[in-house]
Coordinates of C-alpha atoms in Angstrom, one line a residue:
Chain P
M1 CA 0.0 0.1 -0.1
S2 CA 0.8 3.6 -0.4
Y3 CA -0.3 6.8 0.6
L4 CA -1.5 7.0 -3.0
D5 CA -3.8 3.6 -2.3
R6 CA -5.3 5.8 0.6
I7 CA -6.7 8.7 -1.9
R8 CA -7.9 6.3 -4.1
A9 CA -9.0 4.1 -1.8
C10 CA -10.8 7.8 -0.9
N11 CA -12.2 7.9 -4.4
K12 CA -13.4 4.3 -6.1
R13 CA -17.0 4.2 -7.0
D14 CA -18.9 2.9 -9.4
M15 CA -21.5 6.2 -10.7
S16 CA -24.0 3.5 -12.8
R17 CA -25.5 2.2 -9.0
Y18 CA -26.7 5.8 -8.6
R19 CA -29.2 7.7 -9.4
P20 CA -29.2 11.6 -9.4
F21 CA -31.4 13.0 -7.0
T22 CA -32.4 16.1 -7.4
V23 CA -34.2 19.1 -4.8
G24 CA -36.1 22.1 -6.4
G25 CA -34.1 21.1 -10.1
V26 CA -31.3 21.6 -9.1
H27 CA -28.6 18.3 -8.3
V28 CA -28.0 18.1 -4.8
G29 CA -26.9 14.1 -4.5
Y30 CA -27.1 10.7 -5.6
V31 CA -29.5 7.8 -4.3
R32 CA -27.8 4.0 -4.6
T33 CA -29.8 1.9 -7.2
D34 CA -31.0 -0.6 -3.3
A35 CA -31.8 3.1 -2.0
V36 CA -33.9 4.3 -4.5
K37 CA -36.1 0.9 -4.2
L38 CA -36.8 2.6 0.0
L39 CA -37.4 5.9 -1.3
A40 CA -40.2 4.1 -4.0
P41 CA -43.4 3.6 -1.5
Y42 CA -43.1 7.0 -0.6
A43 CA -44.3 8.5 -4.2
E44 CA -45.9 11.4 -2.6
T45 CA -42.9 12.8 -1.4
F46 CA -40.1 11.3 -4.0
E47 CA -40.8 10.6 -7.5
V48 CA -38.8 8.2 -8.8
S49 CA -38.1 7.1 -12.1
E50 CA -35.3 5.4 -14.0
R51 CA -32.8 8.4 -14.6
A52 CA -33.3 10.1 -11.2
V53 CA -35.4 10.8 -8.4
A54 CA -36.8 14.0 -7.2
L55 CA -38.2 15.2 -4.4
N56 CA -42.2 16.1 -4.9
S57 CA -41.8 20.1 -6.4
N58 CA -44.9 20.2 -3.7
F59 CA -42.2 20.3 -1.3
G60 CA -41.2 24.0 -2.5
D61 CA -39.9 25.9 0.0
F62 CA -37.4 25.0 3.2
E63 CA -39.9 24.0 6.3
S64 CA -42.0 22.0 3.7
R65 CA -38.8 19.4 2.2
T66 CA -37.1 19.5 6.0
A67 CA -40.6 17.8 7.0
A68 CA -41.5 16.0 4.2
I69 CA -37.6 14.5 4.0
D70 CA -37.8 13.7 7.6
Q71 CA -40.6 11.8 8.0
V72 CA -39.8 9.5 5.4
L73 CA -36.4 9.4 6.9
R74 CA -38.5 7.9 10.4
E75 CA -40.4 5.6 8.3
I76 CA -36.9 4.0 7.0
N77 CA -34.8 3.6 9.8
K78 CA -36.8 1.8 11.1
L79 CA -35.9 -0.8 8.6
G80 CA -32.4 -0.2 10.0
V81 CA -30.9 0.1 6.7
M82 CA -29.6 3.6 8.5
S83 CA -26.3 3.9 10.2
G84 CA -28.8 4.5 13.3
W85 CA -30.3 8.3 14.1
R86 CA -27.8 11.2 15.7
D87 CA -29.9 13.7 15.8
E88 CA -27.5 16.0 13.7
P89 CA -29.0 18.6 11.2
Y90 CA -27.4 18.9 7.8
A91 CA -28.1 21.6 5.7
V92 CA -28.2 20.6 2.2
T93 CA -27.0 23.2 -0.1
A94 CA -27.0 23.8 -4.1
A95 CA -23.7 24.7 -3.5
F96 CA -21.2 25.2 -0.8
G97 CA -22.2 28.8 1.0
A98 CA -25.4 29.5 -0.7
P99 CA -29.1 28.9 1.2
A100 CA -30.2 25.2 2.7
L101 CA -32.3 23.8 0.6
F102 CA -33.7 21.8 3.7
I103 CA -32.5 20.1 6.7
M104 CA -31.7 15.9 7.3
E105 CA -30.7 14.1 10.0
R106 CA -26.6 13.5 9.3
A107 CA -26.8 10.0 8.6
A108 CA -29.1 9.7 6.2
V109 CA -27.0 11.9 4.1
P110 CA -24.3 9.0 2.6
L111 CA -28.1 7.9 1.8
F112 CA -29.2 9.9 -0.8
G113 CA -25.0 11.0 -1.6
V114 CA -25.5 14.2 -0.7
R115 CA -21.9 16.4 -0.1
A116 CA -21.4 17.1 3.1
Y117 CA -18.6 18.9 5.2
G118 CA -16.9 18.1 8.7
V119 CA -14.2 19.4 10.6
H120 CA -10.8 16.9 11.5
M121 CA -7.8 18.2 13.6
N122 CA -4.7 17.2 13.8
G123 CA -3.3 17.4 17.3
Y124 CA 0.9 17.5 17.4
V125 CA 3.4 18.1 19.6
R126 CA 6.6 18.8 19.2
K127 CA 9.7 18.0 20.8
N128 CA 13.2 18.3 19.9
G129 CA 12.4 19.7 16.4
K130 CA 10.8 16.1 16.1
Y131 CA 6.4 16.0 15.2
F132 CA 4.5 13.3 17.6
M133 CA 0.6 13.1 16.6
W134 CA -2.6 12.5 19.3
I135 CA -4.1 9.5 17.5
G136 CA -7.8 8.9 18.9
R137 CA -9.5 5.5 19.2
R138 CA -13.5 5.5 18.2
S139 CA -15.7 3.9 20.2
R140 CA -16.4 0.1 19.8
H141 CA -20.1 1.2 20.4
K142 CA -19.7 3.8 17.9
Q143 CA -22.1 3.1 15.1
T144 CA -19.8 4.0 12.1
Y145 CA -16.9 2.4 11.9
P146 CA -16.3 1.1 15.6
S147 CA -12.9 0.8 17.3
M148 CA -10.6 2.5 14.4
L149 CA -8.8 4.7 14.4
D150 CA -9.4 8.3 14.1
N151 CA -7.7 12.0 14.5
M152 CA -7.7 13.4 17.8
V153 CA -10.7 15.7 16.9
A154 CA -13.6 15.4 14.3
G155 CA -17.1 16.0 13.8
G156 CA -19.3 16.5 11.2
L157 CA -20.5 20.2 10.3
P158 CA -23.7 21.1 11.7
Y159 CA -26.0 23.5 10.3
G160 CA -25.7 27.0 12.1
L161 CA -22.0 26.4 13.0
T162 CA -18.8 27.8 11.1
A163 CA -16.1 24.7 10.9
Q164 CA -14.3 26.8 13.8
E165 CA -17.0 26.9 16.0
C166 CA -18.2 23.4 15.2
L167 CA -14.2 22.4 15.7
I168 CA -14.1 23.9 19.7
K169 CA -17.0 22.1 20.4
E170 CA -16.2 18.7 19.4
C171 CA -12.4 19.7 21.0
D172 CA -14.7 19.9 24.3
E173 CA -17.3 17.3 23.7
E174 CA -14.6 14.5 22.4
A175 CA -11.7 15.8 24.5
A176 CA -12.1 18.0 27.1
I177 CA -9.7 20.4 25.2
P178 CA -10.5 23.4 26.9
K179 CA -11.8 26.8 24.4
S180 CA -8.8 29.1 25.3
L181 CA -6.7 25.9 24.0
A182 CA -9.3 25.0 21.0
A183 CA -9.1 28.8 19.4
R184 CA -5.8 28.1 19.1
A185 CA -6.7 25.8 15.8
M186 CA -5.6 27.0 12.7
A187 CA -7.4 25.8 9.2
V188 CA -4.7 24.6 6.9
S189 CA -6.8 22.7 3.8
A190 CA -9.5 20.8 2.8
V191 CA -9.1 17.5 2.1
T192 CA -12.6 16.5 -0.7
Y193 CA -13.0 12.8 -2.2
C194 CA -16.1 11.2 -3.1
A195 CA -16.2 7.9 -1.6
E196 CA -18.0 4.7 -1.7
T197 CA -18.6 3.4 1.7
P198 CA -21.4 1.1 3.0
E199 CA -24.0 4.1 4.0
G200 CA -24.0 5.3 0.6
L201 CA -21.9 7.7 -2.0
R202 CA -19.6 10.4 0.2
P203 CA -18.6 14.2 -2.0
D204 CA -17.1 15.0 1.3
V205 CA -15.8 18.6 1.9
Q206 CA -13.4 18.2 5.7
Y207 CA -11.6 21.1 6.7
C208 CA -8.2 20.4 7.7
F209 CA -7.1 22.0 11.3
D210 CA -3.8 21.9 13.0
L211 CA -3.4 22.8 16.5
E212 CA 0.5 21.7 18.2
F213 CA 0.1 21.2 22.1
P214 CA 2.2 21.6 25.0
S215 CA 4.1 18.6 25.9
Y216 CA 2.0 18.4 28.9
F217 CA -1.4 18.2 27.8
Q218 CA -3.4 15.5 27.9
P219 CA -6.4 14.6 25.8
M220 CA -9.1 13.0 28.0
P221 CA -12.4 10.8 26.5
R222 CA -15.2 12.7 27.7
D223 CA -18.4 11.8 25.3
G224 CA -17.5 8.1 24.6
E225 CA -16.2 8.8 20.8
I226 CA -13.8 8.6 21.3
E227 CA -11.4 5.2 24.0
T228 CA -8.1 6.6 24.4
F229 CA -5.5 9.0 23.0
T230 CA -2.5 8.0 22.3
L231 CA 0.9 10.2 21.3
M232 CA 2.5 8.5 18.7
P233 CA 5.2 9.2 17.0
I234 CA 4.5 10.6 13.1
D235 CA 6.4 8.3 11.7
E236 CA 4.7 5.2 13.4
V237 CA 1.0 7.2 12.6
A238 CA 2.3 7.5 8.6
A239 CA 3.7 3.3 8.0
I240 CA -0.4 2.7 10.2
V241 CA -1.4 5.3 7.3
R242 CA 0.7 3.9 4.4
E243 CA 0.4 -0.3 5.5
T244 CA -2.8 -1.2 7.3
D245 CA -7.0 -0.2 7.3
Q246 CA -6.6 1.1 11.0
F247 CA -8.1 4.7 10.5
K248 CA -11.7 5.3 9.2
F249 CA -10.9 6.1 5.9
N250 CA -11.4 9.2 5.5
C251 CA -8.5 10.3 8.2
N252 CA -6.0 9.0 6.3
L253 CA -6.5 12.1 4.1
V254 CA -6.2 14.3 7.0
I255 CA -3.1 12.8 7.3
I256 CA -1.2 12.4 4.7
D257 CA -2.1 16.4 4.1
F258 CA -0.4 16.7 7.0
L259 CA 2.5 15.0 6.5
V260 CA 2.4 17.0 2.9
R261 CA 2.6 20.9 5.1
H262 CA 5.1 19.9 7.2
G263 CA 7.8 19.0 4.7
L264 CA 7.6 14.7 5.8
I265 CA 6.3 14.1 1.8
G266 CA 8.3 15.8 0.4
P267 CA 8.6 15.7 -3.6
D268 CA 11.3 13.6 -4.2
D269 CA 8.5 11.1 -3.3
P270 CA 7.4 10.3 -7.1
D271 CA 4.0 10.8 -5.9
Y272 CA 4.0 14.0 -4.5
V273 CA 2.4 15.4 -7.4
A274 CA -0.2 12.4 -7.1
I275 CA -0.5 13.2 -3.6
V276 CA -0.8 16.9 -3.3
Q277 CA -3.4 16.4 -6.3
G278 CA -5.7 14.0 -5.1
L279 CA -5.7 15.3 -1.3
H280 CA -8.3 18.2 -3.2
Q281 CA -9.5 16.3 -6.2
Chain L
M23 CA -11.2 40.2 -8.3
S24 CA -10.9 37.3 -5.9
Y25 CA -8.6 34.2 -5.0
L26 CA -11.0 32.7 -7.5
D27 CA -9.9 35.1 -10.5
R28 CA -6.4 34.0 -10.5
I29 CA -6.6 30.6 -10.2
R30 CA -8.8 31.0 -12.6
A31 CA -7.0 32.8 -14.7
C32 CA -3.4 30.6 -14.5
N33 CA -5.8 28.2 -15.8
K34 CA -7.6 29.6 -18.5
R35 CA -6.4 27.9 -22.3
D36 CA -8.7 27.6 -25.4
M37 CA -7.0 24.1 -26.6
S38 CA -8.6 24.1 -30.0
R39 CA -4.8 25.8 -30.9
Y40 CA -2.8 23.0 -30.3
R41 CA -1.7 19.7 -31.5
P42 CA -0.3 16.9 -28.9
F43 CA 3.5 16.3 -29.5
T44 CA 4.9 12.9 -29.3
V45 CA 7.9 11.6 -29.1
G46 CA 8.3 7.5 -29.2
G47 CA 4.7 7.4 -28.9
V48 CA 4.3 9.6 -25.8
H49 CA 2.0 12.1 -25.7
V50 CA 4.7 15.2 -23.8
G51 CA 3.1 18.1 -24.8
Y52 CA 0.9 20.8 -27.2
V53 CA 2.5 22.9 -29.5
R54 CA 0.5 26.1 -30.1
T55 CA -0.5 26.3 -34.1
D56 CA 1.3 29.1 -34.8
A57 CA 4.4 27.2 -33.3
V58 CA 3.4 24.1 -36.0
K59 CA 4.3 26.5 -38.7
L60 CA 7.7 26.9 -37.4
L61 CA 8.8 23.7 -37.1
A62 CA 6.9 22.2 -40.3
P63 CA 10.0 22.8 -42.4
Y64 CA 12.1 21.0 -40.5
A65 CA 9.9 18.0 -41.9
E66 CA 13.9 15.4 -41.2
T67 CA 13.3 16.3 -37.2
F68 CA 9.6 16.6 -36.6
E69 CA 6.5 14.8 -38.3
V70 CA 3.8 17.7 -38.4
S71 CA 0.3 16.8 -39.4
E72 CA -3.2 18.0 -39.3
R73 CA -4.0 16.6 -35.6
A74 CA -0.2 16.2 -33.8
V75 CA 3.2 16.9 -34.2
A76 CA 5.3 14.1 -33.3
L77 CA 10.0 13.7 -32.8
N78 CA 10.7 11.6 -36.0
S79 CA 11.0 8.4 -35.2
N80 CA 14.6 7.8 -36.1
F81 CA 15.5 9.8 -33.1
G82 CA 14.8 6.7 -31.0
D83 CA 17.3 7.3 -27.3
F84 CA 17.9 10.5 -25.2
E85 CA 20.8 11.4 -27.0
S86 CA 19.8 11.3 -30.9
R87 CA 16.4 13.2 -29.6
T88 CA 18.0 15.7 -27.8
A89 CA 20.9 16.7 -30.0
A90 CA 18.0 16.8 -33.0
I91 CA 15.2 18.8 -31.0
D92 CA 19.1 20.9 -30.0
Q93 CA 19.5 21.4 -33.5
V94 CA 16.4 23.4 -34.7
L95 CA 15.4 25.1 -31.4
R96 CA 18.8 27.1 -32.4
E97 CA 17.5 27.6 -35.7
I98 CA 13.8 29.1 -34.7
N99 CA 15.9 31.0 -31.9
K100 CA 16.9 33.3 -33.8
L101 CA 14.1 34.6 -35.9
G102 CA 13.5 36.3 -32.5
V103 CA 10.3 33.7 -31.5
M104 CA 11.5 32.5 -28.3
S105 CA 11.7 34.2 -24.9
G106 CA 15.6 34.6 -25.6
W107 CA 17.9 31.6 -24.7
R108 CA 18.5 30.3 -21.0
D109 CA 20.9 27.8 -21.2
E110 CA 18.9 25.9 -18.8
P111 CA 18.1 22.2 -19.5
Y112 CA 14.9 21.3 -19.0
A113 CA 14.4 17.3 -18.6
V114 CA 11.3 15.9 -20.4
T115 CA 10.0 12.7 -19.1
A116 CA 6.5 10.9 -19.9
A117 CA 5.5 11.2 -16.2
F118 CA 6.3 12.7 -13.3
G119 CA 9.9 10.6 -11.5
A120 CA 10.4 8.6 -15.0
P121 CA 13.7 8.3 -16.7
A122 CA 14.3 12.2 -19.5
L123 CA 13.2 11.1 -22.6
F124 CA 15.0 14.2 -23.6
I125 CA 16.5 17.1 -22.8
M126 CA 15.0 21.1 -24.4
E127 CA 16.2 24.2 -23.2
R128 CA 14.3 26.1 -20.7
A129 CA 13.0 28.4 -23.2
A130 CA 11.3 26.4 -25.4
V131 CA 9.7 24.1 -22.7
P132 CA 6.6 26.6 -22.9
L133 CA 6.6 26.7 -27.2
F134 CA 6.5 22.8 -27.1
G135 CA 3.5 23.0 -24.4
V136 CA 6.0 20.8 -21.4
R137 CA 5.2 20.1 -18.0
A138 CA 7.5 22.3 -16.6
Y139 CA 8.9 21.7 -13.0
G140 CA 10.1 24.6 -10.5
V141 CA 10.6 25.6 -7.1
H142 CA 8.5 28.8 -5.5
M143 CA 9.5 30.2 -1.3
N144 CA 7.6 31.6 0.6
G145 CA 10.1 34.0 2.3
Y146 CA 8.6 35.2 5.5
V147 CA 8.8 36.4 9.5
R148 CA 7.0 36.9 12.3
K149 CA 6.4 39.8 14.7
N150 CA 4.3 40.0 17.4
G151 CA 2.5 37.3 15.9
K152 CA 1.7 39.3 12.5
Y153 CA 3.0 37.8 9.2
F154 CA 5.5 39.5 6.6
M155 CA 6.6 38.0 3.6
W156 CA 9.6 39.0 1.5
I157 CA 8.8 40.1 -2.5
G158 CA 10.6 40.3 -5.3
R159 CA 10.7 42.6 -7.8
R160 CA 12.1 41.1 -10.4
S161 CA 14.8 42.8 -13.4
R162 CA 13.8 45.5 -15.7
H163 CA 15.6 43.4 -18.4
K164 CA 14.5 40.1 -17.3
Q165 CA 13.4 38.0 -20.5
T166 CA 9.7 37.1 -19.3
Y167 CA 8.1 39.7 -16.8
P168 CA 9.8 42.4 -16.1
S169 CA 9.7 44.4 -13.8
M170 CA 6.8 42.0 -12.2
L171 CA 6.5 40.8 -8.3
D172 CA 7.6 37.5 -7.8
N173 CA 8.3 35.5 -4.8
M174 CA 11.8 36.0 -2.3
V175 CA 13.3 33.1 -4.4
A176 CA 12.0 31.0 -7.1
G177 CA 13.6 28.8 -10.6
G178 CA 13.1 26.2 -13.1
L179 CA 14.4 22.8 -11.8
P180 CA 16.8 21.8 -14.1
Y181 CA 17.9 18.4 -15.3
G182 CA 19.8 16.5 -12.2
L183 CA 19.2 18.7 -9.3
T184 CA 15.9 17.6 -6.8
A185 CA 13.6 20.4 -5.4
Q186 CA 15.5 21.3 -2.6
E187 CA 19.0 21.2 -3.8
C188 CA 17.6 23.5 -6.7
L189 CA 16.0 26.1 -4.1
I190 CA 19.5 25.8 -1.6
K191 CA 20.9 27.1 -6.0
E192 CA 18.8 29.6 -6.0
C193 CA 19.3 31.0 -2.7
D194 CA 22.0 31.7 -3.1
E195 CA 22.1 33.3 -6.5
E196 CA 18.9 35.5 -6.7
A197 CA 19.0 36.4 -2.8
A198 CA 22.7 35.5 -1.1
I199 CA 21.3 33.9 1.1
P200 CA 22.6 31.3 2.9
K201 CA 23.3 27.2 2.8
S202 CA 22.8 26.9 6.3
L203 CA 19.6 29.5 6.5
A204 CA 18.0 27.3 2.8
A205 CA 18.8 24.2 4.4
R206 CA 15.6 25.0 6.6
A207 CA 13.6 25.6 3.7
M208 CA 10.7 23.0 3.7
A209 CA 8.3 21.8 1.4
V210 CA 5.3 21.8 1.7
S211 CA 3.5 22.3 -1.6
A212 CA 2.7 21.8 -5.2
V213 CA 0.6 24.0 -7.0
T214 CA -0.5 22.8 -10.4
Y215 CA -1.9 24.5 -13.0
C216 CA -2.1 25.1 -17.4
A217 CA -1.3 28.2 -18.0
E218 CA -1.8 29.6 -21.6
T219 CA 0.9 32.4 -21.6
P220 CA 2.7 34.1 -24.7
E221 CA 5.0 32.0 -24.6
G222 CA 3.0 29.2 -24.9
L223 CA 0.9 26.7 -22.8
R224 CA 1.9 26.4 -19.5
P225 CA 1.0 23.0 -17.5
D226 CA 3.3 23.1 -14.4
V227 CA 4.0 22.0 -11.5
Q228 CA 5.5 24.5 -8.5
Y229 CA 7.4 23.3 -5.9
C230 CA 6.4 25.4 -2.5
F231 CA 7.8 25.9 0.0
D232 CA 7.9 27.5 3.2
L233 CA 11.0 29.3 4.8
E234 CA 10.6 31.5 8.3
F235 CA 13.6 34.3 8.5
P236 CA 15.8 35.3 11.5
S237 CA 13.6 39.2 11.5
Y238 CA 17.5 41.3 10.9
F239 CA 18.2 38.9 8.0
Q240 CA 18.4 40.6 5.1
P241 CA 17.9 39.4 1.5
M242 CA 20.6 40.5 -1.0
P243 CA 20.0 40.6 -4.8
R244 CA 22.7 38.9 -6.6
D245 CA 22.0 37.5 -9.7
G246 CA 20.3 40.3 -11.4
E247 CA 17.1 38.1 -11.5
I248 CA 15.6 40.0 -8.2
E249 CA 15.8 44.0 -8.5
T250 CA 14.0 45.0 -5.2
F251 CA 13.3 43.1 -1.9
T252 CA 10.6 44.2 0.5
L253 CA 9.0 42.8 3.5
M254 CA 5.6 43.3 3.2
P255 CA 2.6 42.8 5.8
I256 CA 1.0 39.3 4.4
D257 CA -2.6 42.3 4.2
E258 CA -0.2 44.2 2.3
V259 CA 0.6 41.5 0.3
A260 CA -3.3 39.4 0.3
A261 CA -4.6 42.4 -1.3
I262 CA -1.9 42.9 -4.1
V263 CA -2.4 39.0 -5.0
R264 CA -5.9 39.7 -4.8
E265 CA -7.0 43.3 -7.2
T266 CA -3.7 43.7 -9.4
D267 CA -2.0 42.1 -11.6
Q268 CA 1.5 43.1 -10.2
F269 CA 2.9 39.7 -9.7
K270 CA 3.6 37.3 -11.8
F271 CA 0.9 34.7 -12.5
N272 CA 1.8 31.6 -11.4
C273 CA 3.2 33.5 -8.1
N274 CA -0.4 34.6 -7.1
L275 CA -1.0 31.0 -6.5
V276 CA 1.9 30.3 -5.1
I277 CA 0.7 33.3 -2.2
I278 CA -2.9 31.9 -1.6
D279 CA -1.0 28.1 -1.0
F280 CA 0.5 29.8 1.5
L281 CA -2.3 32.3 3.1
V282 CA -4.7 28.9 2.8
R283 CA -1.7 27.1 5.3
H284 CA -1.4 29.6 7.4
G285 CA -4.9 30.4 8.4
L286 CA -4.9 33.6 6.7
I287 CA -7.6 32.5 4.1
G288 CA -10.2 30.7 5.8
P289 CA -13.0 28.5 5.4
D290 CA -15.5 31.0 6.2
D291 CA -14.0 32.5 2.5
P292 CA -17.4 31.1 0.2
D293 CA -14.7 29.9 -2.3
Y294 CA -12.8 28.1 0.3
V295 CA -13.1 24.8 -1.6
A296 CA -12.4 25.6 -4.4
I297 CA -9.6 27.7 -3.5
V298 CA -8.2 24.8 -2.0
Q299 CA -8.9 22.6 -5.4
G300 CA -8.2 24.9 -7.4
L301 CA -4.6 24.9 -6.9
H302 CA -4.0 22.2 -6.9
Q303 CA -6.3 21.3 -10.3

């Protein structure tokens, strides 16, 4: 395996298995063929054709779209086909920064292949010029990717919060990082990819933050999302990324981006340009 | 103007004006229609058709290709259609990291629309948490982009040097930066673009380096490429990038990449994702 293989894995998909999902004539996502069958019975809400899935145009505004979709999702969730129900509102927009067309339960986002936004933070320590990175292990009870390795702090960007606000909130909830410290996290990049996951298509944007910690700081699991935190030498982290499947798929990209920005992967790597381009495709 | 406009400017091109340039069956560049006419008389070297320009397959190895192309270029140069002659050898490869197919005078690279590689360095100073950036003004006598603003140090990557070696050499030649200091420059990114310039098509890769300088350091023009160096507050640099055409086209991308990596352009910018993706297209 190589860094490039990790990037490829986050962009592997068979689009012939998806139908475009449109709302008010705007293409906002992709529904996988097997999920289309789940929506078909709700003909008053979803107009399912051979070529696309469209929200019924009767639902013409934010409130009615949100309510109509929510109702169907609660029914579908009873079938156990979603990865749980998180009660996290996701804003679906026509384009980044555009007004929300409607709000959708986060767990349903991949089912509709809607672009989702999240925040991921590289927490690191420098000792004698060497980098160490705080790595979290996800709870064995997580609905998604249980027990896998994760960035120190990460989370989906809910409706109404900026990326920075969301990160500060997640820092507190996941790792008991005080606000005064979390506020120093610096937005440094965004990784983008379009992955086919068991839940559905994920054409995601993950905003990346870096935060250098003092060596005495010890993160603490708080909300149970992360079970343990370990400070690892960066070479060890890089080897895990390169050679194993231990990290949740998209965390690999966030770490590779860190390695590039901190000169730990350099132009002498024959894959350098492909890596840099691949992180932002 | 916006940051995104700068990125778009570096990727504006009309490909209908170009014919693929192939060597040994490998597609290595694009020749603009008007340049095709310059090559047509050299039928022993270049096979010009309606659809492509191919190096005559009689030239089957590195040495013979290099010699044959060099001979034609020296003739063409007499017509004054190239931006001078720099005596800088450029290695043309089938793909990054692949063995060189042949070597070509640097000034001819855009004429053949061959992917070229270069190094650009952001030299910066931090005072009281504020960033300042060393900006060069190109010599009024430069063959290309005279008197325009430039990164502190930049140059094309010649055959046989690594990016880091090339940067250290350019640091010495352009700004009298001692090797001990230059060696601390960190490879942090690569910007990629495909620009149509007066010289031809430039599908370039520029390796980006950051180097933080102590506040007492003063760069000195040495080889005459740069006339003056000015330490500017980063806000001023950002405004020049955004609102003027003072920087040489590709330097804008290197600076925008710096602004992203140092949190000076953040996710709250509605163009953030498009900027990050656009720098690496």
